[in-house]
Amino acid sequence: MDIEDTLLMIPGPVKVPQRVLRAMSKPMISHRSADFEKIYEDCRLRLRDLFDTKNEVVVLSGSGTAGMEAAVGGIIGKGEKVVTITNGKFGERFTELGDRYGTSVPLDFPWGTPFDLERVKAALEEGAKAITMVHNETSVGIVNPAKEVGKLARKYDAVFIVDGISSVGGNEFLTDEWGVDIAITGSQKCLAVPPGLAMVAVSERAMDLLEEGKGGYYTDLKAHLKKAKKNQTPYTPAVSLFFALQEALTIASEEGFPERRARMAGLAGGVRAAASSLGIELSPQVNEHTTYSNTVTAMKMPNGINDSQLRGGMRKRGVGVSGGQEGLKGKIFRIGTMGACTEADVLRTISTLELVLKKEGVISSLGAGIEAASRAIDA
Ligand code: PLP
């Protein structure tokens, strides 16, 4: 199947709308021009709405990890501790970053299981400069309790750093209300821009702690914030991606940020309903401390089919879905419903899944999945 005809239903990068692709093909401009400043200013203002914050937002040229590195490297130095809560792949990245710049105090929970807030509290009681968590853990398709961790961070005066890379714009993400000091998202997820930009919202409290020349050079958050006051970037930014970001934010505002989240919630609900009707178990399952994600759904590989048959069969029929990462390889598969994803995209995905399952003898008839998905999306 031609790459152009493939429907990308992975949890990022996602399908990019034509308007955004066209915006990217505009002629180049100087990044030191008033034209660029206008674009950056417009993006920064709209990103505040997206993050639900009054804080400053900067845009870094680099993928989401650049934003995570800017946050940890800017706050944590040699001999300083950061509590890193982990229940999936991306939480682990914060631990690695913490150890690169200072000392991580990892709180590891099995992938997909809820945080034990008593352990979080106990770790903060020992004293730490910052605490990190992933809001929407993409590797397991669950949303972690940022509000509760935020309360503890405030109580113990730790800078609260949250990876909202696959969450902001898709799940509710209340930067100010939850007391998030540094919130990060990435362009290739809910905004439906190609990969390559990291958006970082920084509180006054965090800004006061950032020191000149600390952390990464290219990802120096203080340098980015300083330049952003004049709607400039310290180094040559990925200008075409800024064109794309501005157009994507226009599209998102036209739809409305809450309406956009509600659409993604409906689509993820559709995937879950289809899974249940096809006898596919959600994995992991949520409990009172976690919720299912609007942006990615993780499911157990059904009995009678393996990863290459399921995902390969779908790919052959023009639909790309993700597998499990690391220890979950071959055990789960994941469907993304973020960005510009539509009901038709979900129904095509589910009908393709059904076709593959029937071909491999996992189900005996077609239709139950799309029936359940369309009913759930309409509800
Ligand atoms: N954090 C989360 C929750 C993610 O989903 C991802 C990417 O999938 C990342 C971090 C890493 O972002 P990037 O690959 O854009 O550097």
mmCIF file of C-alpha atoms and ligand atoms in Angstrom:
data_model
loop_
_atom_site.group_PDB
_atom_site.id
_atom_site.type_symbol
_atom_site.label_atom_id
_atom_site.label_comp_id
_atom_site.label_asym_id
_atom_site.label_seq_id
_atom_site.Cartn_x
_atom_site.Cartn_y
_atom_site.Cartn_z
ATOM 1 C CA MET A 1 0.000 0.000 0.000
ATOM 2 C CA ASP A 2 1.308 3.417 -0.988
ATOM 3 C CA ILE A 3 2.452 5.525 1.939
ATOM 4 C CA GLU A 4 0.145 8.345 0.769
ATOM 5 C CA ASP A 5 -2.882 6.059 0.998
ATOM 6 C CA THR A 6 -2.061 4.749 4.444
ATOM 7 C CA LEU A 7 -4.224 5.920 7.301
ATOM 8 C CA LEU A 8 -1.933 6.633 10.232
ATOM 9 C CA MET A 9 -3.707 5.615 13.442
ATOM 10 C CA ILE A 10 -0.639 5.450 15.669
ATOM 11 C CA PRO A 11 -0.287 7.655 18.776
ATOM 12 C CA GLY A 12 1.875 10.179 16.938
ATOM 13 C CA PRO A 13 2.985 11.300 14.472
ATOM 14 C CA VAL A 14 -0.547 11.629 13.165
ATOM 15 C CA LYS A 15 -2.281 12.509 9.915
ATOM 16 C CA VAL A 16 -1.592 16.163 9.056
ATOM 17 C CA PRO A 17 -4.465 18.199 7.531
ATOM 18 C CA GLN A 18 -3.961 19.563 4.005
ATOM 19 C CA ARG A 19 -4.228 23.144 5.285
ATOM 20 C CA VAL A 20 -1.269 22.520 7.565
ATOM 21 C CA LEU A 21 0.734 20.832 4.803
ATOM 22 C CA ARG A 22 0.035 23.784 2.508
ATOM 23 C CA ALA A 23 1.078 26.269 5.215
ATOM 24 C CA MET A 24 4.399 24.442 5.447
ATOM 25 C CA SER A 25 5.083 24.955 1.771
ATOM 26 C CA LYS A 26 5.002 28.747 2.019
ATOM 27 C CA PRO A 27 8.164 30.527 0.873
ATOM 28 C CA MET A 28 10.862 30.899 3.489
ATOM 29 C CA ILE A 29 11.097 34.060 5.577
ATOM 30 C CA SER A 30 13.862 35.401 7.795
ATOM 31 C CA HIS A 31 13.503 34.237 11.355
ATOM 32 C CA ARG A 32 14.710 37.712 12.400
ATOM 33 C CA SER A 33 11.857 39.443 10.560
ATOM 34 C CA ALA A 34 8.700 41.116 11.838
ATOM 35 C CA ASP A 35 6.741 38.468 9.882
ATOM 36 C CA PHE A 36 8.263 35.696 11.957
ATOM 37 C CA GLU A 37 7.719 37.637 15.181
ATOM 38 C CA LYS A 38 4.035 37.984 14.343
ATOM 39 C CA ILE A 39 3.689 34.252 13.781
ATOM 40 C CA TYR A 40 5.513 33.359 16.977
ATOM 41 C CA GLU A 41 3.485 35.857 19.012
ATOM 42 C CA ASP A 42 0.240 34.472 17.611
ATOM 43 C CA CYS A 43 1.319 30.892 18.382
ATOM 44 C CA ARG A 44 2.408 31.745 21.920
ATOM 45 C CA LEU A 45 -0.902 33.457 22.708
ATOM 46 C CA ARG A 46 -3.018 30.601 21.371
ATOM 47 C CA LEU A 47 -0.839 28.014 23.076
ATOM 48 C CA ARG A 48 -1.716 29.635 26.391
ATOM 49 C CA ASP A 49 -5.340 28.755 25.722
ATOM 50 C CA LEU A 50 -4.376 25.249 24.703
ATOM 51 C CA PHE A 51 -2.407 24.753 27.938
ATOM 52 C CA ASP A 52 -5.079 26.536 29.993
ATOM 53 C CA THR A 53 -2.487 28.843 31.451
ATOM 54 C CA LYS A 54 -1.450 32.436 31.970
ATOM 55 C CA ASN A 55 2.187 31.298 32.008
ATOM 56 C CA GLU A 56 4.732 32.019 29.318
ATOM 57 C CA VAL A 57 4.891 29.453 26.525
ATOM 58 C CA VAL A 58 7.959 28.941 24.353
ATOM 59 C CA VAL A 59 8.356 26.819 21.246
ATOM 60 C CA LEU A 60 11.564 24.838 20.827
ATOM 61 C CA SER A 61 12.706 23.365 17.532
ATOM 62 C CA GLY A 62 13.083 19.740 18.490
ATOM 63 C CA SER A 63 10.734 16.863 19.261
ATOM 64 C CA GLY A 64 8.916 16.502 22.578
ATOM 65 C CA THR A 65 11.995 15.098 24.289
ATOM 66 C CA ALA A 66 13.755 18.432 23.702
ATOM 67 C CA GLY A 67 11.057 20.018 25.857
ATOM 68 C CA MET A 68 11.519 17.370 28.562
ATOM 69 C CA GLU A 69 15.270 17.972 28.491
ATOM 70 C CA ALA A 70 14.837 21.761 28.629
ATOM 71 C CA ALA A 71 12.641 21.358 31.718
ATOM 72 C CA VAL A 72 14.821 18.937 33.669
ATOM 73 C CA GLY A 73 18.148 20.437 32.562
ATOM 74 C CA GLY A 74 16.972 23.951 33.424
ATOM 75 C CA ILE A 75 15.838 23.092 36.931
ATOM 76 C CA ILE A 76 18.071 20.248 38.101
ATOM 77 C CA GLY A 77 21.826 20.577 38.529
ATOM 78 C CA LYS A 78 24.612 18.493 40.044
ATOM 79 C CA GLY A 79 23.693 17.280 43.511
ATOM 80 C CA GLU A 80 20.030 18.227 43.127
ATOM 81 C CA LYS A 81 17.279 15.650 43.366
ATOM 82 C CA VAL A 82 14.264 15.112 41.170
ATOM 83 C CA VAL A 83 11.563 12.586 41.996
ATOM 84 C CA THR A 84 10.591 10.842 38.762
ATOM 85 C CA ILE A 85 7.299 8.938 38.828
ATOM 86 C CA THR A 86 7.165 6.190 36.246
ATOM 87 C CA ASN A 87 4.487 3.782 35.067
ATOM 88 C CA GLY A 88 5.459 3.502 31.426
ATOM 89 C CA LYS A 89 8.150 4.178 28.861
ATOM 90 C CA PHE A 90 8.074 7.949 28.904
ATOM 91 C CA GLY A 91 8.273 8.239 32.671
ATOM 92 C CA GLU A 92 11.546 6.339 32.414
ATOM 93 C CA ARG A 93 12.874 9.031 30.089
ATOM 94 C CA PHE A 94 12.535 11.597 32.882
ATOM 95 C CA THR A 95 14.614 9.345 35.148
ATOM 96 C CA GLU A 96 17.366 9.204 32.517
ATOM 97 C CA LEU A 97 17.248 12.969 32.065
ATOM 98 C CA GLY A 98 17.311 13.550 35.824
ATOM 99 C CA ASP A 99 20.432 11.429 36.130
ATOM 100 C CA ARG A 100 22.050 13.247 33.209
ATOM 101 C CA TYR A 101 21.741 16.637 34.892
ATOM 102 C CA GLY A 102 21.463 15.778 38.598
ATOM 103 C CA THR A 103 20.130 12.887 40.637
ATOM 104 C CA SER A 104 16.883 11.080 39.980
ATOM 105 C CA VAL A 105 14.873 9.522 42.760
ATOM 106 C CA PRO A 106 12.848 7.074 40.658
ATOM 107 C CA LEU A 107 9.442 5.938 41.837
ATOM 108 C CA ASP A 108 8.859 3.006 39.542
ATOM 109 C CA PHE A 109 5.456 1.418 39.290
ATOM 110 C CA PRO A 110 4.792 -1.476 36.946
ATOM 111 C CA TRP A 111 3.813 -0.175 33.507
ATOM 112 C CA GLY A 112 0.161 0.788 33.375
ATOM 113 C CA THR A 113 -0.471 0.503 37.111
ATOM 114 C CA PRO A 114 -1.535 3.558 39.144
ATOM 115 C CA PHE A 115 0.845 5.709 41.170
ATOM 116 C CA ASP A 116 0.847 5.029 44.893
ATOM 117 C CA LEU A 117 0.417 8.590 46.153
ATOM 118 C CA GLU A 118 1.666 7.627 49.633
ATOM 119 C CA ARG A 119 4.996 6.687 48.083
ATOM 120 C CA VAL A 120 5.048 9.961 46.148
ATOM 121 C CA LYS A 121 4.435 11.835 49.387
ATOM 122 C CA ALA A 122 7.143 9.914 51.227
ATOM 123 C CA ALA A 123 9.685 10.641 48.471
ATOM 124 C CA LEU A 124 8.892 14.350 48.532
ATOM 125 C CA GLU A 125 9.160 14.413 52.325
ATOM 126 C CA GLU A 126 12.807 13.387 51.923
ATOM 127 C CA GLY A 127 13.345 16.621 49.996
ATOM 128 C CA ALA A 128 13.597 17.119 46.219
ATOM 129 C CA LYS A 129 13.882 20.182 44.039
ATOM 130 C CA ALA A 130 11.423 18.886 41.466
ATOM 131 C CA ILE A 131 9.032 16.096 40.622
ATOM 132 C CA THR A 132 8.165 14.776 37.174
ATOM 133 C CA MET A 133 5.318 12.720 35.788
ATOM 134 C CA VAL A 134 3.759 11.819 32.464
ATOM 135 C CA HIS A 135 0.102 12.813 32.206
ATOM 136 C CA ASN A 136 -0.932 10.616 29.298
ATOM 137 C CA GLU A 137 1.385 7.602 29.326
ATOM 138 C CA THR A 138 1.314 6.777 25.616
ATOM 139 C CA SER A 139 2.996 3.408 26.077
ATOM 140 C CA VAL A 140 0.011 2.074 28.051
ATOM 141 C CA GLY A 141 -2.859 4.367 27.049
ATOM 142 C CA ILE A 142 -3.758 5.706 30.467
ATOM 143 C CA VAL A 143 -4.016 9.123 32.096
ATOM 144 C CA ASN A 144 -2.269 9.684 35.418
ATOM 145 C CA PRO A 145 -3.543 11.956 38.215
ATOM 146 C CA ALA A 146 -1.744 15.268 37.685
ATOM 147 C CA LYS A 147 -4.032 17.208 39.989
ATOM 148 C CA GLU A 148 -3.228 14.998 42.999
ATOM 149 C CA VAL A 149 0.515 14.975 42.337
ATOM 150 C CA GLY A 150 0.373 18.751 41.829
ATOM 151 C CA LYS A 151 -1.080 19.181 45.317
ATOM 152 C CA LEU A 152 1.802 17.186 46.805
ATOM 153 C CA ALA A 153 4.378 19.091 44.738
ATOM 154 C CA ARG A 154 3.030 22.378 46.071
ATOM 155 C CA LYS A 155 2.926 21.092 49.660
ATOM 156 C CA TYR A 156 6.583 20.032 49.540
ATOM 157 C CA ASP A 157 7.673 22.991 47.399
ATOM 158 C CA ALA A 158 8.936 20.904 44.504
ATOM 159 C CA VAL A 159 8.865 22.208 40.929
ATOM 160 C CA PHE A 160 6.144 20.244 39.155
ATOM 161 C CA ILE A 161 7.170 19.116 35.661
ATOM 162 C CA VAL A 162 4.549 17.332 33.555
ATOM 163 C CA ASP A 163 4.958 15.614 30.205
ATOM 164 C CA GLY A 164 1.718 16.405 28.415
ATOM 165 C CA ILE A 165 3.129 15.427 25.033
ATOM 166 C CA SER A 166 0.325 13.094 24.000
ATOM 167 C CA SER A 167 -2.225 14.799 26.225
ATOM 168 C CA VAL A 168 -2.379 18.574 25.811
ATOM 169 C CA GLY A 169 -5.174 19.352 23.362
ATOM 170 C CA GLY A 170 -6.671 15.860 23.639
ATOM 171 C CA ASN A 171 -7.292 15.237 27.336
ATOM 172 C CA GLU A 172 -8.265 17.914 29.821
ATOM 173 C CA PHE A 173 -4.988 19.519 30.893
ATOM 174 C CA LEU A 174 -5.299 22.363 33.431
ATOM 175 C CA THR A 175 -1.799 23.773 33.783
ATOM 176 C CA ASP A 176 -2.625 26.585 36.219
ATOM 177 C CA GLU A 177 -5.334 24.831 38.208
ATOM 178 C CA TRP A 178 -3.110 21.801 38.822
ATOM 179 C CA GLY A 179 -0.077 23.952 39.623
ATOM 180 C CA VAL A 180 2.062 22.592 36.785
ATOM 181 C CA ASP A 181 5.287 24.612 36.753
ATOM 182 C CA ILE A 182 6.596 23.251 33.482
ATOM 183 C CA ALA A 183 4.206 21.605 31.028
ATOM 184 C CA ILE A 184 5.391 20.130 27.761
ATOM 185 C CA THR A 185 3.703 19.071 24.561
ATOM 186 C CA GLY A 186 4.855 18.024 21.103
ATOM 187 C CA SER A 187 3.709 19.108 17.649
ATOM 188 C CA GLN A 188 3.059 15.643 16.176
ATOM 189 C CA LYS A 189 0.310 14.621 18.587
ATOM 190 C CA CYS A 190 -2.955 16.419 19.346
ATOM 191 C CA LEU A 191 -2.106 19.468 17.236
ATOM 192 C CA ALA A 192 -1.606 17.337 14.104
ATOM 193 C CA VAL A 193 1.546 19.112 12.967
ATOM 194 C CA PRO A 194 4.546 17.118 11.710
ATOM 195 C CA PRO A 195 7.121 16.212 14.385
ATOM 196 C CA GLY A 196 9.799 18.728 15.285
ATOM 197 C CA LEU A 197 8.424 21.284 17.740
ATOM 198 C CA ALA A 198 8.178 21.144 21.518
ATOM 199 C CA MET A 199 5.916 23.617 23.298
ATOM 200 C CA VAL A 200 6.808 24.400 26.906
ATOM 201 C CA ALA A 201 4.691 26.409 29.382
ATOM 202 C CA VAL A 202 6.721 27.787 32.295
ATOM 203 C CA SER A 203 5.405 29.265 35.575
ATOM 204 C CA GLU A 204 6.901 32.344 37.264
ATOM 205 C CA ARG A 205 8.102 30.099 40.081
ATOM 206 C CA ALA A 206 10.007 27.874 37.647
ATOM 207 C CA MET A 207 11.331 30.889 35.760
ATOM 208 C CA ASP A 208 12.831 32.263 38.972
ATOM 209 C CA LEU A 209 14.726 28.994 39.434
ATOM 210 C CA LEU A 210 16.179 28.845 35.949
ATOM 211 C CA GLU A 211 19.815 29.894 35.817
ATOM 212 C CA GLU A 212 21.751 31.309 32.906
ATOM 213 C CA GLY A 213 24.005 28.723 31.283
ATOM 214 C CA LYS A 214 22.576 25.752 33.197
ATOM 215 C CA GLY A 215 21.468 22.519 31.522
ATOM 216 C CA GLY A 216 21.585 21.973 27.782
ATOM 217 C CA TYR A 217 22.903 24.708 25.488
ATOM 218 C CA TYR A 218 20.400 24.357 22.647
ATOM 219 C CA THR A 219 17.580 23.556 25.088
ATOM 220 C CA ASP A 220 18.428 26.357 27.560
ATOM 221 C CA LEU A 221 14.943 27.330 28.735
ATOM 222 C CA LYS A 222 16.102 30.644 30.157
ATOM 223 C CA ALA A 223 17.596 31.650 26.806
ATOM 224 C CA HIS A 224 14.388 30.650 25.003
ATOM 225 C CA LEU A 225 12.234 32.612 27.478
ATOM 226 C CA LYS A 226 14.445 35.671 27.221
ATOM 227 C CA LYS A 227 14.248 35.749 23.432
ATOM 228 C CA ALA A 228 10.524 34.955 23.457
ATOM 229 C CA LYS A 229 9.863 38.304 25.152
ATOM 230 C CA LYS A 230 10.554 39.779 21.704
ATOM 231 C CA ASN A 231 8.906 36.838 19.928
ATOM 232 C CA GLN A 232 12.264 35.610 18.819
ATOM 233 C CA THR A 233 14.134 32.358 19.270
ATOM 234 C CA PRO A 234 17.806 32.076 20.325
ATOM 235 C CA TYR A 235 18.789 30.038 17.260
ATOM 236 C CA THR A 236 17.342 29.519 13.778
ATOM 237 C CA PRO A 237 13.977 27.823 14.385
ATOM 238 C CA ALA A 238 12.260 25.275 12.107
ATOM 239 C CA VAL A 239 10.417 28.127 10.356
ATOM 240 C CA SER A 240 8.192 25.911 8.162
ATOM 241 C CA LEU A 241 6.999 24.077 11.255
ATOM 242 C CA PHE A 242 6.074 27.418 12.819
ATOM 243 C CA PHE A 243 3.915 28.121 9.727
ATOM 244 C CA ALA A 244 2.350 24.709 10.296
ATOM 245 C CA LEU A 245 1.832 25.300 14.009
ATOM 246 C CA GLN A 246 0.087 28.611 13.402
ATOM 247 C CA GLU A 247 -2.288 27.011 10.895
ATOM 248 C CA ALA A 248 -2.926 24.026 13.178
ATOM 249 C CA LEU A 249 -3.767 26.355 16.072
ATOM 250 C CA THR A 250 -6.146 28.259 13.784
ATOM 251 C CA ILE A 251 -7.851 24.986 12.847
ATOM 252 C CA ALA A 252 -8.042 23.977 16.526
ATOM 253 C CA SER A 253 -9.532 27.348 17.526
ATOM 254 C CA GLU A 254 -12.094 27.114 14.729
ATOM 255 C CA GLU A 255 -13.205 23.753 16.090
ATOM 256 C CA GLY A 256 -12.893 24.986 19.693
ATOM 257 C CA PHE A 257 -10.456 23.457 22.186
ATOM 258 C CA PRO A 258 -13.160 21.811 24.368
ATOM 259 C CA GLU A 259 -15.018 20.535 21.289
ATOM 260 C CA ARG A 260 -11.782 19.102 19.948
ATOM 261 C CA ARG A 261 -11.155 17.225 23.187
ATOM 262 C CA ALA A 262 -14.748 15.980 23.198
ATOM 263 C CA ARG A 263 -14.319 14.687 19.632
ATOM 264 C CA MET A 264 -11.185 12.745 20.627
ATOM 265 C CA ALA A 265 -12.969 11.421 23.750
ATOM 266 C CA GLY A 266 -15.824 10.166 21.567
ATOM 267 C CA LEU A 267 -13.461 8.491 19.124
ATOM 268 C CA ALA A 268 -11.479 6.750 21.879
ATOM 269 C CA GLY A 269 -14.795 5.647 23.398
ATOM 270 C CA GLY A 270 -15.640 4.195 19.994
ATOM 271 C CA VAL A 271 -12.407 2.198 19.905
ATOM 272 C CA ARG A 272 -13.022 0.869 23.421
ATOM 273 C CA ALA A 273 -16.597 -0.115 22.559
ATOM 274 C CA ALA A 274 -15.413 -1.887 19.416
ATOM 275 C CA ALA A 275 -12.757 -3.743 21.381
ATOM 276 C CA SER A 276 -15.281 -4.917 23.913
ATOM 277 C CA SER A 277 -17.702 -6.108 21.221
ATOM 278 C CA LEU A 278 -14.899 -8.043 19.520
ATOM 279 C CA GLY A 279 -13.841 -9.706 22.773
ATOM 280 C CA ILE A 280 -10.567 -7.753 22.923
ATOM 281 C CA GLU A 281 -9.435 -6.816 26.416
ATOM 282 C CA LEU A 282 -8.263 -3.289 27.152
ATOM 283 C CA SER A 283 -4.809 -3.545 28.627
ATOM 284 C CA PRO A 284 -4.042 -2.097 31.063
ATOM 285 C CA GLN A 285 -7.429 -1.532 32.629
ATOM 286 C CA VAL A 286 -7.994 1.593 34.692
ATOM 287 C CA ASN A 287 -8.978 1.890 38.343
ATOM 288 C CA GLU A 288 -9.974 4.859 40.527
ATOM 289 C CA HIS A 289 -6.527 6.488 40.150
ATOM 290 C CA THR A 290 -6.228 6.362 36.361
ATOM 291 C CA THR A 291 -8.527 7.011 33.423
ATOM 292 C CA TYR A 292 -8.610 5.856 29.835
ATOM 293 C CA SER A 293 -6.999 8.229 27.425
ATOM 294 C CA ASN A 294 -8.828 10.192 24.734
ATOM 295 C CA THR A 295 -5.762 10.015 22.546
ATOM 296 C CA VAL A 296 -4.530 6.416 22.616
ATOM 297 C CA THR A 297 -6.153 3.073 23.429
ATOM 298 C CA ALA A 298 -4.078 0.029 24.364
ATOM 299 C CA MET A 299 -5.500 -3.456 23.908
ATOM 300 C CA LYS A 300 -4.340 -7.008 24.509
ATOM 301 C CA MET A 301 -3.277 -8.941 21.429
ATOM 302 C CA PRO A 302 -6.239 -11.317 20.953
ATOM 303 C CA ASN A 303 -5.653 -15.071 21.261
ATOM 304 C CA GLY A 304 -5.099 -16.755 17.925
ATOM 305 C CA ILE A 305 -3.204 -13.907 16.251
ATOM 306 C CA ASN A 306 0.252 -12.420 16.692
ATOM 307 C CA ASP A 307 1.612 -8.910 16.320
ATOM 308 C CA SER A 308 2.916 -9.289 12.785
ATOM 309 C CA GLN A 309 -0.329 -10.902 11.600
ATOM 310 C CA LEU A 310 -2.479 -8.209 13.208
ATOM 311 C CA ARG A 311 -0.470 -5.091 12.489
ATOM 312 C CA GLY A 312 1.022 -6.435 9.263
ATOM 313 C CA GLY A 313 -2.436 -7.427 8.030
ATOM 314 C CA MET A 314 -3.785 -3.984 8.822
ATOM 315 C CA ARG A 315 -0.805 -2.243 7.225
ATOM 316 C CA LYS A 316 -1.305 -4.305 4.062
ATOM 317 C CA ARG A 317 -4.855 -2.976 3.988
ATOM 318 C CA GLY A 318 -3.729 0.628 4.448
ATOM 319 C CA VAL A 319 -4.110 1.233 8.185
ATOM 320 C CA GLY A 320 -1.152 1.795 10.506
ATOM 321 C CA VAL A 321 -1.556 0.994 14.221
ATOM 322 C CA SER A 322 1.150 0.671 16.889
ATOM 323 C CA GLY A 323 2.441 -2.306 18.796
ATOM 324 C CA GLY A 324 3.590 -2.499 22.406
ATOM 325 C CA GLN A 325 6.937 -1.119 23.482
ATOM 326 C CA GLU A 326 9.728 -2.996 25.278
ATOM 327 C CA GLY A 327 8.206 -5.661 27.585
ATOM 328 C CA LEU A 328 4.787 -5.154 25.988
ATOM 329 C CA LYS A 329 6.061 -5.938 22.475
ATOM 330 C CA GLY A 330 3.748 -8.504 20.896
ATOM 331 C CA LYS A 331 1.431 -8.397 23.905
ATOM 332 C CA ILE A 332 -0.591 -5.275 23.178
ATOM 333 C CA PHE A 333 -1.454 -3.043 20.243
ATOM 334 C CA ARG A 334 -2.432 0.612 20.326
ATOM 335 C CA ILE A 335 -4.742 2.825 18.310
ATOM 336 C CA GLY A 336 -4.339 6.600 18.360
ATOM 337 C CA THR A 337 -7.337 8.916 18.124
ATOM 338 C CA MET A 338 -5.619 12.273 18.354
ATOM 339 C CA GLY A 339 -5.304 15.353 16.194
ATOM 340 C CA ALA A 340 -7.505 15.510 13.131
ATOM 341 C CA CYS A 341 -8.819 11.956 13.526
ATOM 342 C CA THR A 342 -12.442 11.490 12.394
ATOM 343 C CA GLU A 343 -15.278 9.047 12.961
ATOM 344 C CA ALA A 344 -14.694 7.720 9.433
ATOM 345 C CA ASP A 345 -11.017 7.095 10.303
ATOM 346 C CA VAL A 346 -12.005 5.087 13.375
ATOM 347 C CA LEU A 347 -14.632 3.098 11.487
ATOM 348 C CA ARG A 348 -12.155 2.294 8.708
ATOM 349 C CA THR A 349 -9.645 1.195 11.332
ATOM 350 C CA ILE A 350 -12.128 -1.011 13.143
ATOM 351 C CA SER A 351 -13.477 -2.568 9.951
ATOM 352 C CA THR A 352 -9.914 -3.304 8.837
ATOM 353 C CA LEU A 353 -9.190 -4.833 12.228
ATOM 354 C CA GLU A 354 -12.296 -6.992 11.882
ATOM 355 C CA LEU A 355 -11.239 -8.142 8.406
ATOM 356 C CA VAL A 356 -7.831 -9.182 9.705
ATOM 357 C CA LEU A 357 -9.291 -10.925 12.759
ATOM 358 C CA LYS A 358 -11.766 -12.832 10.584
ATOM 359 C CA LYS A 359 -9.069 -13.829 8.117
ATOM 360 C CA GLU A 360 -6.999 -15.259 10.970
ATOM 361 C CA GLY A 361 -10.028 -17.073 12.396
ATOM 362 C CA VAL A 362 -10.232 -14.983 15.576
ATOM 363 C CA ILE A 363 -13.827 -13.872 14.866
ATOM 364 C CA SER A 364 -16.402 -15.573 12.699
ATOM 365 C CA SER A 365 -18.391 -12.649 11.306
ATOM 366 C CA LEU A 366 -17.931 -9.007 10.439
ATOM 367 C CA GLY A 367 -19.723 -5.925 11.703
ATOM 368 C CA ALA A 368 -19.942 -6.106 15.502
ATOM 369 C CA GLY A 369 -16.964 -3.773 15.993
ATOM 370 C CA ILE A 370 -18.054 -0.971 13.707
ATOM 371 C CA GLU A 371 -21.614 -1.224 14.966
ATOM 372 C CA ALA A 372 -20.416 -0.796 18.567
ATOM 373 C CA ALA A 373 -17.925 1.933 17.657
ATOM 374 C CA SER A 374 -20.425 4.007 15.709
ATOM 375 C CA ARG A 375 -23.018 3.675 18.471
ATOM 376 C CA ALA A 376 -20.486 4.804 21.090
ATOM 377 C CA ILE A 377 -19.260 7.728 18.977
ATOM 378 C CA ASP A 378 -22.844 8.910 18.386
ATOM 379 C CA ALA A 379 -23.719 8.655 22.088
HETATM 380 N N1 PLP B 1 6.373 11.595 26.150
HETATM 381 C C1 PLP B 1 5.272 11.017 25.664
HETATM 382 C C2 PLP B 1 4.111 10.818 26.576
HETATM 383 C C3 PLP B 1 5.228 10.603 24.340
HETATM 384 O O1 PLP B 1 4.123 10.029 23.852
HETATM 385 C C4 PLP B 1 6.354 10.800 23.510
HETATM 386 C C5 PLP B 1 6.364 10.333 22.128
HETATM 387 O O2 PLP B 1 5.647 9.456 21.728
HETATM 388 C C6 PLP B 1 7.472 11.413 24.072
HETATM 389 C C7 PLP B 1 7.454 11.795 25.377
HETATM 390 C C8 PLP B 1 8.691 11.642 23.267
HETATM 391 O O3 PLP B 1 8.436 12.635 22.351
HETATM 392 P P1 PLP B 1 9.313 12.782 21.029
HETATM 393 O O4 PLP B 1 9.364 11.447 20.391
HETATM 394 O O5 PLP B 1 8.511 13.813 20.277
HETATM 395 O O6 PLP B 1 10.638 13.294 21.445
#
